[in-house]
PDB file of C-alpha atoms in Angstrom:
ATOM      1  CA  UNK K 675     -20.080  75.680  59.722  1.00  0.00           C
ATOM      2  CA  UNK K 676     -21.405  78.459  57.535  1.00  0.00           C
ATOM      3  CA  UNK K 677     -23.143  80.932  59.927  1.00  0.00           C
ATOM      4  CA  UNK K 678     -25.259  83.893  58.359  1.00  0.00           C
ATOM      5  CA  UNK K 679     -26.764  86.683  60.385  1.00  0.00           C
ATOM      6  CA  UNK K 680     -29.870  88.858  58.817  1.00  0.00           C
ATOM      7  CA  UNK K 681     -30.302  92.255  59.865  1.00  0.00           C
ATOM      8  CA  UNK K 682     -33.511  93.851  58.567  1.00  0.00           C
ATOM      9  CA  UNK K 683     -36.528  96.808  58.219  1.00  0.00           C
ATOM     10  CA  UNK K 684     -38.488  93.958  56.639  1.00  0.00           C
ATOM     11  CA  UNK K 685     -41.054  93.300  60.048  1.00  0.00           C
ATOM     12  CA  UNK K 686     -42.894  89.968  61.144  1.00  0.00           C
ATOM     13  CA  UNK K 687     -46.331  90.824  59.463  1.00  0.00           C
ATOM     14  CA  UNK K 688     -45.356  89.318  56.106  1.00  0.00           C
ATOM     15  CA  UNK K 689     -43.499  86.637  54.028  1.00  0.00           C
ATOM     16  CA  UNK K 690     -40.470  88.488  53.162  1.00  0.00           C
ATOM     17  CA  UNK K 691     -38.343  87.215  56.129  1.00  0.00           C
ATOM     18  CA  UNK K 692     -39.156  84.122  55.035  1.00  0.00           C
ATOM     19  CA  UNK K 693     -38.702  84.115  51.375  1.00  0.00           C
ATOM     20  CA  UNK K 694     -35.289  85.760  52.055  1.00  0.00           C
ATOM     21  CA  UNK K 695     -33.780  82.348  54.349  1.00  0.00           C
ATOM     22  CA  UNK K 696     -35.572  80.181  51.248  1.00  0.00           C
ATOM     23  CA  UNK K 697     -33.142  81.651  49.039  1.00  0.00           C
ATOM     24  CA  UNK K 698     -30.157  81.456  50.792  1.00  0.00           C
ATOM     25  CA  UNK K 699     -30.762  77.491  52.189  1.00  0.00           C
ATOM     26  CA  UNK K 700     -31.386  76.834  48.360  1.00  0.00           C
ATOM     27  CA  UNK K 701     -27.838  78.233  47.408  1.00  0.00           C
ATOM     28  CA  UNK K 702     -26.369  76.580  50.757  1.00  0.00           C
ATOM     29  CA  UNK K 703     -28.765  74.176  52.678  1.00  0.00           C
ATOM     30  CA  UNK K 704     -26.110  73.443  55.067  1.00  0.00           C
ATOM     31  CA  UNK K 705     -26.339  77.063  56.247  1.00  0.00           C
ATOM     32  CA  UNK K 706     -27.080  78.338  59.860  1.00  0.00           C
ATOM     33  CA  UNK K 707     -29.170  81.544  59.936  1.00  0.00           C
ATOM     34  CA  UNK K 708     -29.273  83.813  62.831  1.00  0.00           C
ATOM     35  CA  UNK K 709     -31.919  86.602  63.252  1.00  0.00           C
ATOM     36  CA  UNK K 710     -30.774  89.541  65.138  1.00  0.00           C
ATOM     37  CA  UNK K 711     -33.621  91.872  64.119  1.00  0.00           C
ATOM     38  CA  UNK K 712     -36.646  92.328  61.639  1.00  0.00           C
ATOM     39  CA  UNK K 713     -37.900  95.333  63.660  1.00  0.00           C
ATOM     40  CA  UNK K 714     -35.228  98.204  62.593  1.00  0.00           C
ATOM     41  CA  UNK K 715     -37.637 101.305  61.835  1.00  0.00           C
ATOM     42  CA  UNK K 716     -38.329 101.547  57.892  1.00  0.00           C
ATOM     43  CA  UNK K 717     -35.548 103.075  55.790  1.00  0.00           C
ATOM     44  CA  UNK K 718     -33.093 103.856  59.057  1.00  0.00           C
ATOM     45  CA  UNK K 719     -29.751 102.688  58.257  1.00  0.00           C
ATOM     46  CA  UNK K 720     -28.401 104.292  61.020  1.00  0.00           C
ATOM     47  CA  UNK K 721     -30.904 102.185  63.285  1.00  0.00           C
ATOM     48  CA  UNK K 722     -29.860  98.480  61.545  1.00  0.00           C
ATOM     49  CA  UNK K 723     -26.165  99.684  61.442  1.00  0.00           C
ATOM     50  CA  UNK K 724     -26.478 100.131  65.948  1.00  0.00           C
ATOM     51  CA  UNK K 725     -27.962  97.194  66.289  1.00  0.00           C
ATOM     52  CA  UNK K 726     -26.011  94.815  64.477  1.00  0.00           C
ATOM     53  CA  UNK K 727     -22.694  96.977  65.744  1.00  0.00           C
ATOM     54  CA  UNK K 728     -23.830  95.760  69.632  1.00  0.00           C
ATOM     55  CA  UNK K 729     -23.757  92.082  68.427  1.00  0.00           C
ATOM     56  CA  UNK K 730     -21.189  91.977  65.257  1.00  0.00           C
ATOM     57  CA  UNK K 731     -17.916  91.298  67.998  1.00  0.00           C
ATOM     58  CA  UNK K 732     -19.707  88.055  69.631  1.00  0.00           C
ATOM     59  CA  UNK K 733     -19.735  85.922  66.749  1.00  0.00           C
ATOM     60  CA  UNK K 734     -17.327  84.230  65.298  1.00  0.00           C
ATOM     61  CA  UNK K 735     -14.859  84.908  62.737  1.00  0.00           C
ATOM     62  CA  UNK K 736     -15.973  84.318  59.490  1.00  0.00           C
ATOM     63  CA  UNK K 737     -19.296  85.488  60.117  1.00  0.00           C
ATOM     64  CA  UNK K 738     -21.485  87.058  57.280  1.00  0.00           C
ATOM     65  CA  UNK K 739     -23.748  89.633  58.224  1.00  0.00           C
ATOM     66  CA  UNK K 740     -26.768  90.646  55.746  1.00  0.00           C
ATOM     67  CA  UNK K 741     -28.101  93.998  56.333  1.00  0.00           C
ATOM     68  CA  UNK K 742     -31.471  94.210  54.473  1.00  0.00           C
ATOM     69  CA  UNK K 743     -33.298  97.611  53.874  1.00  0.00           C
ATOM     70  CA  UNK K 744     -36.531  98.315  52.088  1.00  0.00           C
ATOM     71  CA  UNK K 745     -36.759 100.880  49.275  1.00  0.00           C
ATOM     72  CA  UNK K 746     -39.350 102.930  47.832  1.00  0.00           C
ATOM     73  CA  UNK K 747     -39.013 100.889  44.297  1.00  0.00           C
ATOM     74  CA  UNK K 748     -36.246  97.297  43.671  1.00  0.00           C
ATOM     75  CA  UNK K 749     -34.505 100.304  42.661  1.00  0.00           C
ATOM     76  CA  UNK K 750     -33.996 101.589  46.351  1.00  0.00           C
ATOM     77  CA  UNK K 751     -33.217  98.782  47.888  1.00  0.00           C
ATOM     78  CA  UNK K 752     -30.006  97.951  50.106  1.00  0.00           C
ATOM     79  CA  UNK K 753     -28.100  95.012  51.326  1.00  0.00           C
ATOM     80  CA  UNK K 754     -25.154  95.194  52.887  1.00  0.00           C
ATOM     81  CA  UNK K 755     -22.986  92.043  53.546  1.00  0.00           C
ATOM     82  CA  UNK K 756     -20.122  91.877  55.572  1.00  0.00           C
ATOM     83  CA  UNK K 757     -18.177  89.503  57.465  1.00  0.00           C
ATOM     84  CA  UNK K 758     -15.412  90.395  60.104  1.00  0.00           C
ATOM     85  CA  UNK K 759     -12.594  92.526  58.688  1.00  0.00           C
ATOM     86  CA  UNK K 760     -14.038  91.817  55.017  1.00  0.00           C
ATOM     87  CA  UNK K 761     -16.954  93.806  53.887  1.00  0.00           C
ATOM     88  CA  UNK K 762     -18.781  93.597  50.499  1.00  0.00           C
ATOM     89  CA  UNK K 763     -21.838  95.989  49.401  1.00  0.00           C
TER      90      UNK K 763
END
């Protein structure tokens, strides 16, 4: 079972949430994808990095955690993967 977490700034008013999962169930449709939060304030790394550190322990191994922040420009933005004891940026 391929589990994938999404950690983001990205809010609920929009499509981006969305258009992020479309991509990632057309590279793996057999993937499960588990919102922890869309609500980290804009830009606050230190915010999305707390969050997902009170919930990173209680899933299970293998897990890959996506950490998505908006930018200013494509330029700016972040995402952060990670999966326990591996992490990729």
């Amino acid at each position: 079972m391929a589990l994938v977490t999404i950690t983001s700034d990205f809010g609920l008013q929009d499509h981006y949430v969305a258009a992020v999962k479309a991509r990632m169930l057309q590279v793996n449709p057999q993937l499960n994808i588990v919102d922890i939060s869309h609500q980290i304030e804009k830009y606050n790394m230190a915010h999305a990095a707390f969050v997902l550190q009170q919930v990173y322990a209680d899933f299970p191994k293998g897990t890959v955690h996506v950490m998505a922040m908006s930018g200013t420009s494509r330029e700016n933005q972040a995402t952060w993967l990670s999966s326990i004891g591996t992490t990729y940026s």
